[in-house]
Amino acid sequence: MPTATRRRAGVRRAVRRAGAPLLLLLPSLILVGVFVYGLIVANTRQSTTDNHTAAQATGQAPTTGVGLRNYLDLLGSEEFQHSLTNLVLYTVVFLVGTMVIGFAWAWLLDKPLRGEGIFRSVYLFPMAVSFIASGVVWRWLLNSNQGEQASGLNRLFQMIGLDALQNNWWNNVSVGIVAIAIPAIWQLSGYVMALFLAGFRGIPVELREAARVDGASEWKLYRHVLFPQLSPIALSALIIIGHMSLKAFDLIMSISKPANYQTKVPAVDMYVFKSAFDYANAAAVGTILLVIVAVVIVPYLVHTHRQGRR
Amino acid sequence: MTSVVEAEAGRPVDLGRTAPRSRFTVGRTLRYVVLLLFVLVVLVPVYVLLVTSFKGPGDAAPTRAWNLPQVWTTANWETAWSTLAPAIARTVQMVVPAALISAFLGSLNGFVLSRWRFPGADLVFTLILFGMFIPYQAVMIPLNQLVLGLGVPSGVPSLILLHVVYGIPITTLIFRNYYMTVPQELIEAARVDGAGMLRTYAWIVLPISVPSFVVVLIWQFTSAWNDFLFAVFFSSSQNGPVTLALNNLANGALLQDYGVSMAGALFASLPTLLVYVLLGRYFMGGLMSGSVKG
């Protein structure tokens, strides 16, 4: 058989082999291709225009390209820097809080215990509730009134003699965002617990027994046997929780107000820009968020992808 | 090293362990005390929600904030229900088709990606997976224009479309990981018998996928029910889901009326809470799969 024909036959075979699976995947591939990748491109393009007014947003006035000026203006503005600082502060407190509490709960529940299921269910149930619904309650709890007028947690602090703990929660200009992280920690610590608990349960009993037989102390058992086994889970938890910190949007919309300077984060800015028909800046904020997420997620996906093949 | 939860991907997860020997020790007692303290802390918002929702106007004084109601009233519950009922109905209309369609798509994708190793299958999977992590803010502006341009009406139809499309990555992931654990011989046997891919899928794979379907349906149901971001950009108070209606109720004209909004918050949370209580193992299955990349 001449090489050309053979090659063509090979291509045909490859097409036939790949054809059916591709056909089944096609609807999803098109949807993801358009709605994820296509729109990321479209969004980035809009972020480099001067589309700042309602007339332009509705196509009644022309837009022109301005390069990276929107990004430079945003990153140079004190307002947006405050949003970025808030996002970092929120993410750090949220991550540390959920990881520490989640791990502590898993550790406390790891050894056999009567009623374990009840503890687990109570710790995990906030996860099933929307941020909007829990925000209703937390807005009441995080009421900033103090003294005579105090309500919510501030009143509770008075009642148990911890008056000094009273504070104005999310109304604090510099660290108010930390107050928004409290309900987020309340909602997702149980999730981290579940991950770690599954991790603890996945470690073969023999491994622990062997270490004990070798005379390892409890601390050494954790340090050298359990922690290394748990580290992939800790990484997963960090990625998922860190990524969920973008959900701060729901809580802020529910607890404070979108226009609130104290608690604004980029996701809220994006909403405010969109509401004001400033599509270019809304798009720019979106792309900045995407870059922040991609810097963390892409190496993680590549890393796990390699592991999966090994 | 692969993640230890990987084996459980896409299946109901039971974290329980065999019944413990009960023996009194100081360590165990201390552990109970700490665990119970945490239970109290976690349940504080629940106490506040229930108590406040039964309070009448006479309990408004801040000094009575943590007290039980002087007079128990269900007026808040009635107001909240009549305000939210239409939105709850719309949410059901939105969530059910969204969950069913995305579960079906995810199952197809998962099957193909786990079994048929066409060139670039891994890359395709990773590219799909990335869609799970993008901040939706990064597509929101053109997405709005696209949905408008396609002529999809605002409210329930738009939201179904969005939850289906952006649910593809997670549902694909869960099903793919589940199908990876299905013995290859089962599929091979069908192939030897001359069944094509579609036949294999319909006759062999679908029947054994029931647990994964439950996991995925619950996951999609919960996340669509609790979604607020798409709701606020793609619907209004007239045609939006319950999260939007609740937020309007809590931040709207009845600004100081916490009793009504707390009752509303419970109504808005009941369906997902019921699913959590009744189908906890499947709920956990979804949670676990979210953490597994393979």
XYZ file of C-alpha atoms in Angstrom:
604
model
C 0.000 0.000 0.000
C 1.410 3.417 -0.906
C 2.208 5.508 2.129
C -0.307 8.236 1.221
C -3.196 5.756 1.152
C -2.019 4.126 4.337
C -1.810 7.454 6.049
C -5.291 8.354 4.858
C -6.634 5.036 6.139
C -4.953 5.746 9.478
C -6.558 9.169 9.688
C -9.921 7.689 8.795
C -9.525 5.073 11.517
C -8.549 7.729 14.044
C -11.536 9.836 13.072
C -13.842 6.861 13.379
C -12.391 5.982 16.767
C -12.581 9.540 18.064
C -15.754 10.403 16.164
C -18.396 8.810 18.381
C -16.991 10.042 21.691
C -16.508 13.499 20.248
C -20.084 13.538 19.023
C -21.357 12.747 22.509
C -19.077 15.367 24.057
C -19.846 17.973 21.442
C -22.847 19.680 23.079
C -20.922 20.182 26.310
C -17.728 21.159 24.536
C -19.538 23.832 22.557
C -21.326 25.132 25.644
C -18.159 25.269 27.756
C -16.182 26.624 24.826
C -18.605 29.475 24.256
C -19.789 30.217 27.786
C -16.396 29.906 29.474
C -13.592 30.538 27.018
C -15.444 32.582 24.422
C -16.909 34.858 27.049
C -13.581 35.292 28.827
C -12.197 36.625 25.551
C -15.265 38.828 24.973
C -15.043 40.141 28.527
C -11.369 40.974 28.205
C -12.101 42.806 24.974
C -14.834 44.887 26.637
C -12.503 45.714 29.496
C -10.191 47.526 27.079
C -12.871 49.915 25.771
C -14.283 53.202 27.061
C -17.742 51.650 27.495
C -18.581 53.596 30.652
C -22.073 54.978 29.968
C -25.597 53.656 29.563
C -25.755 55.017 26.013
C -22.691 52.985 25.048
C -23.879 49.925 26.944
C -27.095 49.902 24.938
C -25.293 50.498 21.668
C -26.573 54.029 21.095
C -23.129 55.574 21.306
C -19.859 54.229 19.900
C -17.061 52.794 22.006
C -13.360 52.970 21.297
C -10.418 50.958 22.532
C -8.362 52.428 25.348
C -5.862 49.634 25.874
C -5.083 48.909 29.499
C -6.194 52.282 30.817
C -9.184 50.902 32.767
C -6.880 48.485 34.559
C -4.351 51.177 35.379
C -7.094 53.513 36.641
C -8.659 50.774 38.741
C -5.433 49.511 40.264
C -4.331 53.078 40.922
C -7.536 54.119 42.679
C -7.647 54.086 46.467
C -11.221 52.705 46.315
C -10.267 49.592 44.372
C -7.108 49.039 46.396
C -9.348 48.995 49.456
C -11.446 46.276 47.769
C -8.359 44.199 47.033
C -7.053 44.604 50.585
C -10.467 43.554 51.855
C -10.447 40.480 49.630
C -7.027 39.433 50.895
C -7.978 40.049 54.527
C -11.245 38.173 54.124
C -9.611 35.245 52.364
C -6.860 34.876 54.964
C -9.244 34.978 57.940
C -11.725 32.691 56.183
C -9.021 30.161 55.265
C -7.308 30.107 58.634
C -10.633 29.957 60.482
C -12.145 27.095 58.499
C -8.914 25.085 58.365
C -8.196 25.369 62.088
C -11.762 24.732 63.256
C -12.425 22.083 60.621
C -9.260 20.201 61.488
C -9.952 20.476 65.227
C -13.437 19.018 64.798
C -12.160 16.164 62.627
C -9.417 15.452 65.140
C -11.884 15.459 68.047
C -14.241 13.129 66.181
C -11.636 10.814 64.731
C -11.397 8.463 67.688
C -14.493 6.322 68.316
C -17.130 8.295 70.189
C -20.788 7.785 70.998
C -23.032 10.318 69.288
C -20.422 11.100 66.679
C -23.055 11.238 63.951
C -25.000 13.933 65.785
C -21.927 16.148 66.259
C -21.027 15.696 62.618
C -24.515 16.583 61.420
C -24.684 19.709 63.577
C -21.264 20.949 62.457
C -22.026 20.335 58.811
C -25.616 21.541 58.483
C -24.811 25.263 57.863
C -23.288 24.160 54.566
C -26.765 23.271 53.278
C -28.057 26.803 53.838
C -27.628 29.667 51.389
C -25.405 32.616 52.271
C -28.432 34.831 51.772
C -30.511 32.965 54.354
C -27.722 32.805 56.923
C -26.928 36.435 56.160
C -30.369 37.401 57.468
C -29.513 35.978 60.879
C -25.933 37.188 60.903
C -26.990 40.721 60.088
C -28.961 40.619 63.326
C -26.065 39.035 65.234
C -23.485 41.497 63.894
C -25.526 44.565 64.806
C -23.078 47.374 65.475
C -25.076 49.102 68.229
C -23.372 49.080 71.615
C -24.237 49.889 75.217
C -27.919 50.614 75.893
C -28.971 50.048 72.307
C -26.908 46.906 71.827
C -28.551 43.945 70.173
C -27.203 40.744 68.638
C -23.789 39.488 69.739
C -22.923 42.775 71.449
C -25.930 42.300 73.763
C -24.916 38.686 74.353
C -21.412 39.827 75.342
C -22.944 42.210 77.893
C -25.117 39.457 79.281
C -22.194 37.124 79.912
C -20.001 39.877 81.315
C -17.681 40.236 78.347
C -18.573 43.883 77.637
C -15.065 44.525 76.381
C -15.707 42.318 73.383
C -18.408 44.635 72.058
C -17.439 46.218 68.763
C -18.949 47.735 65.674
C -18.355 44.620 63.534
C -18.590 45.249 59.797
C -18.913 48.999 60.323
C -15.211 49.213 61.127
C -13.580 50.927 58.150
C -10.247 49.110 58.175
C -11.074 45.564 59.335
C -14.879 45.427 59.010
C -14.565 42.759 56.331
C -13.288 40.330 58.977
C -16.771 40.405 60.535
C -18.175 39.132 57.222
C -15.725 36.223 57.395
C -17.303 35.024 60.661
C -20.540 33.712 59.081
C -18.473 32.257 56.238
C -16.370 30.339 58.757
C -19.558 29.229 60.504
C -20.880 27.854 57.240
C -17.836 26.065 55.871
C -15.829 24.743 58.830
C -18.019 21.640 58.757
C -17.054 21.049 55.152
C -13.351 21.138 56.004
C -14.092 18.807 58.915
C -15.781 16.345 56.563
C -12.792 16.405 54.229
C -10.297 15.809 57.019
C -12.497 13.181 58.622
C -12.638 11.274 55.339
C -8.871 11.659 55.277
C -8.424 10.253 58.780
C -10.774 7.379 57.954
C -8.898 6.652 54.753
C -5.647 5.991 56.594
C -5.258 2.229 57.047
C -5.522 1.140 60.681
C -2.431 -1.027 60.169
C -0.377 2.082 59.521
C -1.227 3.492 62.927
C -0.799 0.142 64.632
C 2.598 -0.343 63.036
C 3.754 3.056 64.225
C 2.509 2.324 67.748
C 4.252 -1.041 67.797
C 7.434 0.743 66.773
C 7.012 2.833 69.886
C 6.143 6.116 68.187
C 4.666 8.729 70.492
C 1.284 10.249 69.713
C 2.951 13.405 68.378
C 5.376 11.431 66.212
C 2.468 9.377 64.903
C 0.798 12.581 63.725
C 3.977 14.205 62.514
C 5.308 11.311 60.472
C 2.310 9.119 59.637
C -0.953 11.046 59.655
C 0.008 14.535 58.472
C 1.770 13.353 55.294
C -1.295 11.270 54.470
C -3.554 14.259 54.999
C -1.600 16.816 53.029
C -3.350 16.208 49.665
C -6.662 16.774 51.432
C -5.394 19.921 53.076
C -4.390 21.182 49.630
C -7.822 20.376 48.176
C -9.509 22.105 51.088
C -7.313 25.188 50.707
C -8.104 25.432 47.003
C -11.844 24.967 47.390
C -12.242 27.241 50.401
C -9.896 29.834 48.946
C -11.918 29.805 45.763
C -15.152 30.126 47.738
C -13.910 33.344 49.264
C -15.209 34.939 46.077
C -18.639 34.031 47.414
C -18.182 36.837 49.917
C -20.407 38.661 47.454
C -23.587 36.915 48.659
C -22.821 37.567 52.314
C -21.964 41.222 51.752
C -25.124 41.789 49.729
C -27.077 40.205 52.548
C -25.345 41.630 55.630
C -24.096 45.083 54.741
C -24.985 46.917 51.554
C -23.312 46.814 48.135
C -22.501 50.506 48.343
C -20.838 50.072 51.727
C -17.222 51.217 51.645
C -16.205 49.198 54.731
C -17.025 45.797 53.297
C -16.537 46.197 49.568
C -14.611 43.593 47.615
C -13.963 43.363 43.844
C -17.037 41.162 43.267
C -19.195 43.887 44.813
C -17.469 46.598 42.764
C -18.253 44.599 39.658
C -21.944 44.550 40.602
C -21.955 48.279 41.332
C -20.244 49.085 38.009
C -22.689 46.854 36.143
C -25.669 48.498 37.833
C -24.304 51.899 36.772
C -23.905 50.689 33.148
C -20.120 51.064 33.413
C -19.540 47.832 31.505
C -15.866 48.461 30.761
C -14.886 48.744 34.404
C -17.203 45.875 35.390
C -15.457 43.699 32.807
C -12.022 44.830 33.973
C -12.818 43.896 37.581
C -13.996 40.493 36.357
C -10.774 39.883 34.479
C -8.694 40.918 37.496
C -10.574 38.337 39.581
C -10.000 35.731 36.905
C -6.263 36.398 36.900
C -6.141 36.116 40.698
C -7.960 32.768 40.581
C -6.011 31.422 37.607
C -2.655 32.105 39.273
C -3.667 29.602 41.968
C -5.896 27.181 40.082
C -3.945 26.506 36.902
C -0.839 25.126 38.677
C -3.165 23.061 40.891
C -5.027 21.583 37.905
C -1.778 20.843 36.098
C -0.356 19.269 39.251
C -3.359 16.976 39.887
C -3.621 16.199 36.202
C -0.041 14.875 36.232
C -0.755 12.837 39.347
C -3.816 11.315 37.770
C -1.723 9.963 34.934
C 0.954 8.466 37.106
C 0.083 9.875 45.892
C -3.604 9.951 45.136
C -6.067 11.519 47.466
C -7.564 9.055 49.893
C -11.104 10.234 49.249
C -10.718 9.442 45.579
C -12.119 5.945 45.850
C -15.372 7.373 47.126
C -15.855 9.847 44.332
C -19.371 10.155 43.059
C -20.779 7.697 45.540
C -22.727 8.258 48.717
C -20.248 8.733 51.533
C -20.730 7.381 55.001
C -18.268 8.790 57.485
C -19.572 6.668 60.338
C -17.464 4.149 62.159
C -18.279 1.015 64.149
C -19.909 1.628 67.511
C -17.336 2.690 70.071
C -16.651 0.868 73.293
C -17.998 3.122 75.990
C -15.502 3.536 78.772
C -15.140 6.490 81.047
C -11.870 8.354 80.772
C -10.872 11.913 81.509
C -9.784 12.442 77.941
C -13.103 11.287 76.575
C -15.094 13.469 78.953
C -13.004 16.482 78.022
C -13.594 15.718 74.393
C -17.359 15.646 74.959
C -17.258 18.971 76.773
C -15.369 20.660 73.955
C -17.589 19.112 71.283
C -20.748 20.181 73.122
C -19.441 23.736 73.484
C -18.933 23.847 69.739
C -22.461 22.521 69.211
C -23.792 25.411 71.291
C -21.802 27.957 69.304
C -22.881 26.512 65.962
C -26.527 26.500 67.023
C -26.611 30.134 68.226
C -27.891 31.419 64.858
C -30.567 28.714 64.862
C -31.786 29.825 68.282
C -31.869 33.451 67.143
C -33.738 32.582 63.981
C -36.423 30.515 65.668
C -36.960 32.814 68.638
C -37.020 36.027 66.627
C -39.389 34.603 64.064
C -42.016 33.970 66.758
C -41.733 37.412 68.319
C -44.366 40.108 67.955
C -43.868 43.887 67.859
C -43.935 43.981 71.676
C -40.553 42.241 71.817
C -38.706 44.819 69.752
C -36.727 46.316 72.669
C -33.010 45.511 72.378
C -32.959 44.458 76.029
C -35.184 41.532 75.086
C -33.058 40.552 72.090
C -32.047 37.152 73.464
C -35.181 36.437 75.474
C -37.931 34.056 74.495
C -41.030 35.759 73.038
C -43.417 37.272 75.585
C -46.260 36.253 73.327
C -45.658 33.571 70.728
C -47.127 34.604 67.394
C -47.134 33.065 63.935
C -47.884 36.376 62.220
C -44.305 36.651 60.908
C -44.548 33.196 59.420
C -47.754 34.044 57.595
C -46.345 37.296 56.212
C -43.103 35.601 55.148
C -44.939 32.752 53.461
C -47.315 34.966 51.508
C -44.366 37.122 50.397
C -42.055 34.271 49.394
C -44.445 31.583 48.120
C -44.432 32.733 44.464
C -40.624 32.921 44.444
C -40.370 29.458 46.024
C -42.619 28.073 43.299
C -40.407 29.674 40.631
C -37.299 28.255 42.289
C -38.764 24.745 42.084
C -39.569 25.276 38.388
C -35.986 26.387 37.851
C -34.088 23.879 39.981
C -35.729 20.629 38.850
C -35.029 20.875 35.103
C -31.616 22.439 35.734
C -30.540 19.521 37.939
C -31.952 16.847 35.599
C -30.416 18.232 32.412
C -26.980 18.870 33.878
C -26.906 15.426 35.509
C -27.659 13.836 32.147
C -24.977 15.852 30.341
C -22.454 15.154 33.093
C -23.140 11.446 32.877
C -22.579 11.381 29.108
C -19.358 13.368 29.397
C -18.099 11.385 32.344
C -18.680 8.125 30.526
C -16.895 9.241 27.372
C -13.961 10.782 29.212
C -13.450 7.808 31.499
C -13.647 5.084 28.823
C -12.801 6.266 25.357
C -9.191 7.384 25.294
C -9.200 9.588 22.236
C -6.160 11.791 21.672
C -6.294 14.812 23.929
C -8.966 13.370 26.248
C -7.037 14.496 29.336
C -6.581 17.994 28.012
C -10.283 18.255 27.180
C -11.131 17.144 30.704
C -8.800 19.702 32.297
C -10.210 22.461 30.086
C -13.751 21.540 31.131
C -12.688 21.380 34.774
C -11.282 24.890 34.708
C -14.807 26.111 34.018
C -15.677 25.074 37.559
C -13.204 27.498 39.077
C -13.671 30.659 37.051
C -15.131 33.565 38.952
C -18.385 34.164 37.090
C -17.746 37.893 37.367
C -15.155 37.366 34.637
C -17.854 36.448 32.102
C -20.882 38.252 33.501
C -21.007 41.302 31.216
C -20.804 39.457 27.870
C -22.874 36.620 29.351
C -25.674 39.076 29.969
C -25.457 40.299 26.396
C -25.273 36.746 25.026
C -28.319 35.498 26.945
C -30.215 38.606 25.907
C -29.063 38.163 22.306
C -30.188 34.522 22.267
C -33.618 35.775 23.284
C -33.793 33.683 26.452
C -36.319 35.369 28.764
C -35.054 36.742 32.062
C -35.900 34.732 35.178
C -36.494 30.968 35.235
C -35.465 30.153 31.606
C -32.209 32.113 31.823
C -31.330 30.598 35.167
C -31.989 27.042 33.940
C -29.636 27.643 31.026
C -26.918 29.072 33.272
C -27.086 26.363 35.914
C -26.959 23.688 33.224
C -23.993 25.247 31.413
C -21.913 26.090 34.458
C -22.873 22.801 36.109
C -21.202 20.803 33.320
C -17.700 20.806 34.895
C -18.684 19.501 38.329
C -21.192 16.947 37.038
C -18.676 15.692 34.472
C -16.050 15.393 37.198
C -18.285 13.421 39.554
C -19.459 10.983 36.873
C -16.007 10.560 35.348
C -14.502 9.641 38.689
C -17.336 7.227 39.346
C -17.059 5.527 35.961
C -13.303 5.161 36.433
C -14.129 2.713 39.220
C -16.479 0.600 37.069
C -14.663 -2.618 36.106
C -13.342 -2.380 32.564
C -14.421 -6.002 31.923
C -18.069 -4.998 32.157
C -17.671 -2.513 29.325
C -15.410 -4.825 27.324
C -17.931 -7.656 27.531
C -20.596 -5.427 26.037
C -18.202 -4.368 23.298
C -17.353 -7.949 22.442
C -21.075 -8.626 22.176
C -21.115 -5.971 19.481
C -22.763 -3.160 21.412
C -21.816 0.305 20.223
C -20.971 3.107 22.566
C -24.501 4.402 22.895
C -25.892 0.931 23.523
C -23.192 0.244 26.124
C -24.036 3.506 27.799
C -27.785 2.920 27.815
C -27.799 -0.736 28.827
C -24.720 -1.229 30.989
C -23.609 2.094 32.351
C -26.851 3.959 33.073
C -28.371 1.243 35.287
C -25.323 1.161 37.557
C -25.118 4.968 37.763
C -28.090 5.474 40.069
C -26.072 6.376 43.187
C -24.022 8.898 41.224
C -27.158 10.377 39.757
C -28.539 10.925 43.235
C -25.261 12.555 44.319
C -25.176 14.839 41.294
C -28.865 15.726 41.412
C -28.570 16.706 45.059
C -25.447 18.715 44.406
C -26.999 20.628 41.522
C -30.284 21.043 43.371
C -28.518 22.555 46.380
C -26.233 24.881 44.480
C -28.980 26.122 42.148
C -31.395 26.583 45.039
C -28.856 28.573 47.041
C -27.477 30.579 44.126
C -27.659 34.326 44.417
C -25.079 35.623 41.938
C -26.851 34.504 38.751
C -30.188 35.367 40.311
C -29.220 38.976 40.884
C -27.861 39.429 37.356
C -30.470 37.418 35.420
C -33.779 37.914 37.173
C -35.837 40.517 38.953
C -38.053 40.516 42.011
C -40.983 39.704 39.713
C -39.475 36.595 38.140
C -36.513 35.668 40.365
C -35.823 32.754 42.726
C -36.204 32.650 46.481
C -32.713 33.926 47.365
C -33.438 37.160 45.523
C -36.910 37.478 47.048
C -35.519 36.822 50.526
C -32.794 39.398 50.100
C -35.347 41.947 48.945
C -37.566 41.072 51.882
C -34.703 41.448 54.368
C -33.308 44.657 52.892
C -36.540 46.151 51.633
C -39.354 48.202 53.054
C -39.642 46.092 56.182
C -36.062 46.988 57.090
C -36.363 46.623 60.843
C -38.727 43.667 60.765
C -36.317 40.891 61.586
C -39.127 38.550 62.609
C -40.486 38.288 59.072
C -37.105 37.959 57.385
C -35.992 35.252 59.809
C -39.148 33.253 59.150
C -38.474 33.804 55.457
C -34.884 32.617 55.831
C -36.155 29.357 57.272
C -38.670 28.876 54.455
C -35.920 29.530 51.933
C -33.628 26.981 53.604
C -36.105 24.194 54.346
C -35.812 22.286 51.032
C -32.018 22.059 51.136
C -32.028 21.302 54.858
C -34.540 18.487 54.299
C -32.348 17.025 51.570
C -29.368 17.255 53.903
C -31.189 15.503 56.739
C -32.846 12.794 54.640
C -30.101 12.115 52.096
C -27.010 13.077 54.070
C -24.849 10.294 52.644
C -25.494 11.438 49.099
C -25.009 15.064 50.071
C -21.624 14.098 51.483
C -20.830 12.245 48.278
C -21.177 15.482 46.350
C -19.109 17.417 48.858
C -16.307 14.897 48.662
C -16.240 14.801 44.883
C -15.783 18.529 44.783
C -12.366 17.986 46.291
C -11.200 15.260 43.987
C -9.335 15.849 40.798
C -7.891 12.890 39.043
